[in-house]
PDB file of C-alpha atoms in Angstrom:
ATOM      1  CA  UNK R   1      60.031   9.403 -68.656  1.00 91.00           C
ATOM      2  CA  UNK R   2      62.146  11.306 -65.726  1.00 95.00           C
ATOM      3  CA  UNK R   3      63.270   9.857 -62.950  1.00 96.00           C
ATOM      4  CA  UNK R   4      64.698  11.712 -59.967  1.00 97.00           C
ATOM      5  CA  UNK R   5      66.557   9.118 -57.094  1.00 98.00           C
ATOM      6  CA  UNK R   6      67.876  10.528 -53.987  1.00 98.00           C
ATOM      7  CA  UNK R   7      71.186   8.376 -52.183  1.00 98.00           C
ATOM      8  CA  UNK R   8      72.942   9.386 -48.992  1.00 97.00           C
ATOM      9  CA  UNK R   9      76.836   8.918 -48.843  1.00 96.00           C
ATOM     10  CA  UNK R  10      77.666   6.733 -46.196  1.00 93.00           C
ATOM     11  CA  UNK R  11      81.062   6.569 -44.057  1.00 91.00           C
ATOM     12  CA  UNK R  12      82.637   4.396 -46.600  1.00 93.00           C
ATOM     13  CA  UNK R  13      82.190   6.818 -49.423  1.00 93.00           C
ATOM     14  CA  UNK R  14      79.370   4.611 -50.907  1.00 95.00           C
ATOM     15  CA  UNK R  15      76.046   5.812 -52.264  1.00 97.00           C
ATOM     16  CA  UNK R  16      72.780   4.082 -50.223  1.00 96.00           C
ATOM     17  CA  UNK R  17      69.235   4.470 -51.850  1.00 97.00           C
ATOM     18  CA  UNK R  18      67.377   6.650 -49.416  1.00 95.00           C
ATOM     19  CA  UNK R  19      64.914   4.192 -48.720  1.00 91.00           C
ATOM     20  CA  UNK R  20      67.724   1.969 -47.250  1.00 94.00           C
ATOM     21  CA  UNK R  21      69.486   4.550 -45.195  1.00 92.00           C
ATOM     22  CA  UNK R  22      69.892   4.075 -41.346  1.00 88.00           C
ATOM     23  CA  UNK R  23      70.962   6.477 -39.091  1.00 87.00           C
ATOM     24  CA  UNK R  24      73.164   8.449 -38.165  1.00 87.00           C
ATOM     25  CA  UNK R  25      73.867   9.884 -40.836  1.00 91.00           C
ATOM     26  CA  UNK R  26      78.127  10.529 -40.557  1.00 90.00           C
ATOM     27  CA  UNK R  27      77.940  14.306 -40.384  1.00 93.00           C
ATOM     28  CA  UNK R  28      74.103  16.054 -39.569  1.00 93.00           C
ATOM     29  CA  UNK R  29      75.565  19.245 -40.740  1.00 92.00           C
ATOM     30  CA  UNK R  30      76.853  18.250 -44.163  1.00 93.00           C
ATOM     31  CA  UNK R  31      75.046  15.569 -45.035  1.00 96.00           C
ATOM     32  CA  UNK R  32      76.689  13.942 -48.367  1.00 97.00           C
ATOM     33  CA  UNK R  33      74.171  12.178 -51.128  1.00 97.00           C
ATOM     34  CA  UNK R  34      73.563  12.377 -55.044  1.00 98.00           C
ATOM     35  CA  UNK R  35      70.754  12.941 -57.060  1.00 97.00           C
ATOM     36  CA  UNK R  36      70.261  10.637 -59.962  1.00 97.00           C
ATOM     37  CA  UNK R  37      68.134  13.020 -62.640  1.00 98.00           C
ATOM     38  CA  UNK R  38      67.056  10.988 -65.906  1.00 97.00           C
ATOM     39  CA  UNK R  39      65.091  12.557 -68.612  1.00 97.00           C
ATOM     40  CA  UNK R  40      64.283  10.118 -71.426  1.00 94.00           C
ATOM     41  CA  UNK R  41      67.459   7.921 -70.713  1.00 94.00           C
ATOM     42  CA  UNK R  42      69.546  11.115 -70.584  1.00 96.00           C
ATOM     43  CA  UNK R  43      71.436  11.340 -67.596  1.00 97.00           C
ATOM     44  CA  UNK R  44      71.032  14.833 -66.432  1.00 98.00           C
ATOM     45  CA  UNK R  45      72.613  13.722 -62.760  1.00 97.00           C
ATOM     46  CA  UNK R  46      74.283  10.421 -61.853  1.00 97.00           C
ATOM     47  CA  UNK R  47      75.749   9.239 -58.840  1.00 97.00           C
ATOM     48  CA  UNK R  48      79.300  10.856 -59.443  1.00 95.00           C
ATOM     49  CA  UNK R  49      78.006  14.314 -59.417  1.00 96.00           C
ATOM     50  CA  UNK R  50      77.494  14.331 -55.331  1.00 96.00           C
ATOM     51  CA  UNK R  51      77.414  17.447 -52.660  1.00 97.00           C
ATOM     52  CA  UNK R  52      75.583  18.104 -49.805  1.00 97.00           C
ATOM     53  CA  UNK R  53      72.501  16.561 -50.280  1.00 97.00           C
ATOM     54  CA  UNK R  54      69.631  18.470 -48.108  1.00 95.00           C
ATOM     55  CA  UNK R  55      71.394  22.158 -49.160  1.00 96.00           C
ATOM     56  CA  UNK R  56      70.889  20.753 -52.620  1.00 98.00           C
ATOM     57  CA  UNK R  57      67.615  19.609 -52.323  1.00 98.00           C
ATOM     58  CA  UNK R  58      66.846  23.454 -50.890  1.00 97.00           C
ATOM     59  CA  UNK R  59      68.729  25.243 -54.180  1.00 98.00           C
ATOM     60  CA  UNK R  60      66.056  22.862 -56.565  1.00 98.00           C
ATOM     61  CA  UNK R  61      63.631  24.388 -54.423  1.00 98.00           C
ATOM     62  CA  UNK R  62      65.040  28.150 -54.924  1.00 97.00           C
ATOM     63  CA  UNK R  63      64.920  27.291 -59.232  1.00 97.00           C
ATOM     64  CA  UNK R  64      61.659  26.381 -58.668  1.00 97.00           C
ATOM     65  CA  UNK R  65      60.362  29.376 -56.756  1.00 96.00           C
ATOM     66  CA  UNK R  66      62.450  31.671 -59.757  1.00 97.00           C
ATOM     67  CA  UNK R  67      60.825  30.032 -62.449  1.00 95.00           C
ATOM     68  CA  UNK R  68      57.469  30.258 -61.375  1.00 91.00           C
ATOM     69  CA  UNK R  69      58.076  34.202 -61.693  1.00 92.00           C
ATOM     70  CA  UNK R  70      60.287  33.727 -64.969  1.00 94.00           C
ATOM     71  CA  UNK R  71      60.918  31.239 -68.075  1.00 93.00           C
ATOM     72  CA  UNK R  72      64.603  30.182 -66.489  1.00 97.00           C
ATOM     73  CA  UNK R  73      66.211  29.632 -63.234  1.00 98.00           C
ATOM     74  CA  UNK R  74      69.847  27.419 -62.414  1.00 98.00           C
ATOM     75  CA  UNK R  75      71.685  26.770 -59.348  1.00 98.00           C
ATOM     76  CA  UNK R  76      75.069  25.866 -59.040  1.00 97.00           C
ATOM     77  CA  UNK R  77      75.740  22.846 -56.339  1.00 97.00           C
ATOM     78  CA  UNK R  78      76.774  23.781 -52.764  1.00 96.00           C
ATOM     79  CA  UNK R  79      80.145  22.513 -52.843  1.00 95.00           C
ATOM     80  CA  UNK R  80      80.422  21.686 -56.674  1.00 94.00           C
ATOM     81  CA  UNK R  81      81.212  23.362 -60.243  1.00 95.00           C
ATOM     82  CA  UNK R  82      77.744  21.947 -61.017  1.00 97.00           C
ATOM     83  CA  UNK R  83      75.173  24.037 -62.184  1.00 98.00           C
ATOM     84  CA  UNK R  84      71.787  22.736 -63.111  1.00 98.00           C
ATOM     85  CA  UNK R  85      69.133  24.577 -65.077  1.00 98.00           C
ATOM     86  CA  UNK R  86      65.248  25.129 -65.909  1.00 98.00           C
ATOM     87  CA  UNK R  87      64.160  26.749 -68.957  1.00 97.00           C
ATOM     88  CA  UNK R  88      60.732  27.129 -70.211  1.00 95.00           C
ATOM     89  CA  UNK R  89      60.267  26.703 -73.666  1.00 94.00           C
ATOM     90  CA  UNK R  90      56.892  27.539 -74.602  1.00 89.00           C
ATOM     91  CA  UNK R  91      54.342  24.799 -75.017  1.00 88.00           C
ATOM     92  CA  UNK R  92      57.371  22.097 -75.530  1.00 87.00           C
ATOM     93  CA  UNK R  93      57.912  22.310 -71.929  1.00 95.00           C
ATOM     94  CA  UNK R  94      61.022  22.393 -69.863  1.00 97.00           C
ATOM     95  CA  UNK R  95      64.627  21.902 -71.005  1.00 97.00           C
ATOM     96  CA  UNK R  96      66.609  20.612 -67.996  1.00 98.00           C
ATOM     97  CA  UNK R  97      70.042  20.832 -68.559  1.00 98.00           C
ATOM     98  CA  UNK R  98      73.038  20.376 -66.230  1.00 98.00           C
ATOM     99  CA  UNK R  99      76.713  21.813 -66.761  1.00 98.00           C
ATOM    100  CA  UNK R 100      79.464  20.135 -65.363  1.00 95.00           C
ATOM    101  CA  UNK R 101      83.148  20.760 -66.866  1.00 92.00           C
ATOM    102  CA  UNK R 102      81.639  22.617 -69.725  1.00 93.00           C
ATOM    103  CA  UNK R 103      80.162  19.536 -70.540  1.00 96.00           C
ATOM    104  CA  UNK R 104      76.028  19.931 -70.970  1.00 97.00           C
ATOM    105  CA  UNK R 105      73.413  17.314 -70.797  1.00 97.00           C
ATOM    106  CA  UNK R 106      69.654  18.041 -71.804  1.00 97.00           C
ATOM    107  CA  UNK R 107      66.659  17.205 -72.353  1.00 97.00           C
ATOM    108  CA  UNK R 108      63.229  18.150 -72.571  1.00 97.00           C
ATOM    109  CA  UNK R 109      59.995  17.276 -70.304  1.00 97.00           C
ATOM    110  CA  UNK R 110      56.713  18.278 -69.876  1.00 96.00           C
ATOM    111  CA  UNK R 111      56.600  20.561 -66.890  1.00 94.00           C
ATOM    112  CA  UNK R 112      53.637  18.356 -65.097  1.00 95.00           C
ATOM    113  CA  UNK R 113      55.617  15.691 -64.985  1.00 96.00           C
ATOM    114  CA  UNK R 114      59.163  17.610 -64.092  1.00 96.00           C
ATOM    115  CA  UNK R 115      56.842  19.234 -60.845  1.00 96.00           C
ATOM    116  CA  UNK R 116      55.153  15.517 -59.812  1.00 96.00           C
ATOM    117  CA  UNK R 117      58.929  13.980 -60.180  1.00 97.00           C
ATOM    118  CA  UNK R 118      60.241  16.728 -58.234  1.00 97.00           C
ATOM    119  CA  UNK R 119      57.569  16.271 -55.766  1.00 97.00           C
ATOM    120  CA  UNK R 120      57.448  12.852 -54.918  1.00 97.00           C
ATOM    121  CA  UNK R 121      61.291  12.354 -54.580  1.00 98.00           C
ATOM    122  CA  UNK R 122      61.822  15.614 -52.511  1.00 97.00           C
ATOM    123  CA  UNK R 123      58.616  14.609 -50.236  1.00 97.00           C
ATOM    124  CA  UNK R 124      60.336  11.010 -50.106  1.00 97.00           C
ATOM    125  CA  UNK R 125      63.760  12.726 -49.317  1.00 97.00           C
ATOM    126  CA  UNK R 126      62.687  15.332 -46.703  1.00 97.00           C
ATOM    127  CA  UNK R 127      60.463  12.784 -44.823  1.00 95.00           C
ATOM    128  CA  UNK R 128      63.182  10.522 -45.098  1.00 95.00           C
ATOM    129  CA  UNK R 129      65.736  13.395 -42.962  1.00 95.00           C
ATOM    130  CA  UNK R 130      63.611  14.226 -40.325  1.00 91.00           C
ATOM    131  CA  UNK R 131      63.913  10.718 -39.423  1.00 90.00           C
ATOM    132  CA  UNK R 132      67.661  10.050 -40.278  1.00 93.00           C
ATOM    133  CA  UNK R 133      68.418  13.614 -38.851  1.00 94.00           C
ATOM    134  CA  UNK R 134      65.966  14.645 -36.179  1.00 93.00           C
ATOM    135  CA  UNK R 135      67.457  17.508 -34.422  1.00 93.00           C
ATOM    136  CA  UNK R 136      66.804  19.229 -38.038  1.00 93.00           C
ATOM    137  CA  UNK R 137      63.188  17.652 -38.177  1.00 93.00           C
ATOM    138  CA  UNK R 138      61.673  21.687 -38.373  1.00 95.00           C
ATOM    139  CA  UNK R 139      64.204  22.675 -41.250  1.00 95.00           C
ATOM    140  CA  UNK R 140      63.551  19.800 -43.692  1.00 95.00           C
ATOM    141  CA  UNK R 141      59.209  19.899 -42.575  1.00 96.00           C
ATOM    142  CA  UNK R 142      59.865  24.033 -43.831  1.00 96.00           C
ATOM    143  CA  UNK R 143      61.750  22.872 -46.893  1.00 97.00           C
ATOM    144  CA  UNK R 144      59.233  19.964 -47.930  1.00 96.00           C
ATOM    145  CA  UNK R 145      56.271  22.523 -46.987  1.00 97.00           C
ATOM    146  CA  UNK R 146      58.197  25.121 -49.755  1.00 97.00           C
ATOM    147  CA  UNK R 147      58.622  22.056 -51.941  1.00 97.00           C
ATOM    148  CA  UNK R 148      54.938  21.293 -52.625  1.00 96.00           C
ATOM    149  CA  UNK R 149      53.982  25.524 -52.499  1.00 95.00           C
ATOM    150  CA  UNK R 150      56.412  25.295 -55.515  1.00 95.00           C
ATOM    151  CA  UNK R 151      55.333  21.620 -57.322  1.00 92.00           C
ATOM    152  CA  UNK R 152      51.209  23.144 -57.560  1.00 82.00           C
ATOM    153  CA  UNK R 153      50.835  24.163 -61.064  1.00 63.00           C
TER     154      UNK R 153
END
């Protein structure tokens, strides 16, 4: 099972579900959040690996539009020695793995289910911004319009 969570960073330094957010967000231009990414009960992502939340959101997009045209695509976080990776491994699916301190977690998932994760929580989080951030409303309606060109299979 995969799970992929969204949370904004508040003012405080604490992590809010998106769903519970209320504007404003502390800083439009940087806006601070986490992805929690859980393959199978491995914890690919967790809370403590934060950044800037919407950039990252448009860098999952980027690996997505690389690995349509190849069998691997990563991205490193905006602001983060993070990298996160795709690779296509044949009719097992995809191997998500992220590196963080030279520390890797993976694990493997069926790539319908890594695109319909990827697609409801990045619909969920770019509706969510044009609300909580609406003089960016056009760039995160582009970015969830990219999203779903890159979730079809």
């Amino acid at each position: 099972m995969l799970t992929v969570k969204s949370f904004l960073r508040d003012s405080k330094g604490d992590f809010i579900p998106l769903d519970q957010a209320i504007p404003p967000v502390p800083d439009p231009d940087y806006v601070e959040g986490a992805l929690e990414f859980t393959v199978d009960e491995v914890e690919i992502l967790s809370l403590a690996h934060w950044d800037y939340i919407d950039q990252l959101w448009s860098y999952i997009i980027n690996v997505l539009e690389e690995l349509r045209a190849s069998d691997s695509a990563s991205t490193r976080f905006p602001d983060q020695p993070i990298e996160l990776k795709f690779s296509r491994k044949g009719t097992l699916g995809i191997l998500v793995q992220s590196t963080v301190g030279g520390v890797t977690c993976s694990a493997m998932v069926r790539e319908g289910e890594l695109m319909s994760a990827l697609r409801d929580s990045g619909m969920k989080f770019f509706q969510c911004m044009e609300s909580l951030v609406p003089e960016s409303a056009a760039f995160h309606a582009s970015e969830l319009d990219r999203l779903l060109v890159n979730c079809e299979r």
